mmCIF file of C-alpha atoms in Angstrom:
data_model
loop_
_atom_site.group_PDB
_atom_site.id
_atom_site.type_symbol
_atom_site.label_atom_id
_atom_site.label_comp_id
_atom_site.label_asym_id
_atom_site.label_seq_id
_atom_site.Cartn_x
_atom_site.Cartn_y
_atom_site.Cartn_z
ATOM 1 C CA MET E 21 -15.639 -9.282 12.072
ATOM 2 C CA THR E 22 -11.382 -8.317 11.491
ATOM 3 C CA ASP E 23 -10.199 -4.581 11.694
ATOM 4 C CA ARG E 24 -9.026 -3.445 8.826
ATOM 5 C CA ASP E 25 -5.252 -2.669 8.257
ATOM 6 C CA PRO E 26 -5.466 -0.060 5.361
ATOM 7 C CA PHE E 27 -1.290 0.867 6.027
ATOM 8 C CA ALA E 28 -0.985 -2.986 4.854
ATOM 9 C CA GLU E 29 -3.350 -3.606 2.116
ATOM 10 C CA GLY E 30 -1.319 -0.731 0.770
ATOM 11 C CA GLU E 31 1.745 -2.854 1.148
ATOM 12 C CA ARG E 32 -0.364 -5.728 -0.360
ATOM 13 C CA ALA E 33 -1.272 -3.622 -3.253
ATOM 14 C CA ALA E 34 1.955 -2.081 -4.311
ATOM 15 C CA ARG E 35 3.338 -5.712 -4.019
ATOM 16 C CA ASP E 36 0.255 -6.273 -6.620
ATOM 17 C CA ASN E 37 1.088 -4.055 -9.233
ATOM 18 C CA ILE E 38 -1.593 -1.880 -8.110
ATOM 19 C CA PRO E 39 -1.091 1.899 -8.704
ATOM 20 C CA ALA E 40 -1.256 3.971 -5.484
ATOM 21 C CA GLU E 41 -3.857 6.069 -7.639
ATOM 22 C CA ALA E 42 -6.443 2.304 -7.078
ATOM 23 C CA ASN E 43 -6.146 3.766 -3.547
ATOM 24 C CA PRO E 44 -10.253 2.695 -2.194
ATOM 25 C CA TYR E 45 -10.188 5.190 1.155
ATOM 26 C CA SER E 46 -11.570 8.404 0.650
ATOM 27 C CA ASP E 47 -8.906 10.874 -0.345
ATOM 28 C CA GLY E 48 -8.076 12.964 3.102
ATOM 29 C CA SER E 49 -8.820 9.960 5.181
ATOM 30 C CA ASP E 50 -6.981 8.683 8.486
ATOM 31 C CA GLU E 51 -7.473 5.406 5.767
ATOM 32 C CA HIS E 52 -6.206 7.006 2.066
ATOM 33 C CA ALA E 53 -3.084 8.349 3.982
ATOM 34 C CA LEU E 54 -1.976 4.632 5.474
ATOM 35 C CA TRP E 55 -3.223 3.095 2.771
ATOM 36 C CA ALA E 56 -0.831 4.922 1.028
ATOM 37 C CA ALA E 57 1.781 5.261 3.415
ATOM 38 C CA GLY E 58 1.742 1.709 3.059
ATOM 39 C CA HIS E 59 1.369 1.830 -0.758
ATOM 40 C CA GLU E 60 4.577 3.823 -1.214
ATOM 41 C CA LYS E 61 6.852 1.485 1.807
ATOM 42 C CA GLY E 62 6.235 -1.649 -0.552
ATOM 43 C CA ALA E 63 6.839 -0.202 -4.130
ATOM 44 C CA GLY E 64 10.076 1.184 -2.416
ATOM 45 C CA ALA E 65 11.102 -2.224 -0.834
ATOM 46 C CA MET E 66 10.472 -3.701 -4.297
ATOM 47 C CA GLU E 67 12.431 -0.944 -6.121
ATOM 48 C CA ALA E 68 14.876 -1.495 -4.049
ATOM 49 C CA ARG E 69 15.058 -4.832 -4.360
ATOM 50 C CA LYS E 70 15.058 -4.272 -8.177
ATOM 51 C CA SER E 71 17.748 -2.354 -8.133
ATOM 52 C CA GLU E 72 20.202 -5.027 -5.965
ATOM 53 C CA GLY E 73 19.320 -7.209 -9.017
ATOM 54 C CA SER E 74 17.202 -10.038 -7.112
#
């Protein structure tokens, strides 16, 4: 059994164009916050690439 990494899951969700509202963790939990932070980081990186024209 592997440990889940909510931050990495959030980053992956952003890359897969899954909206932040789809966070699978309970609101207010540490996992929810980590997933949201990962999603924000992933979405920000994607926006930066788009604005650079790549």
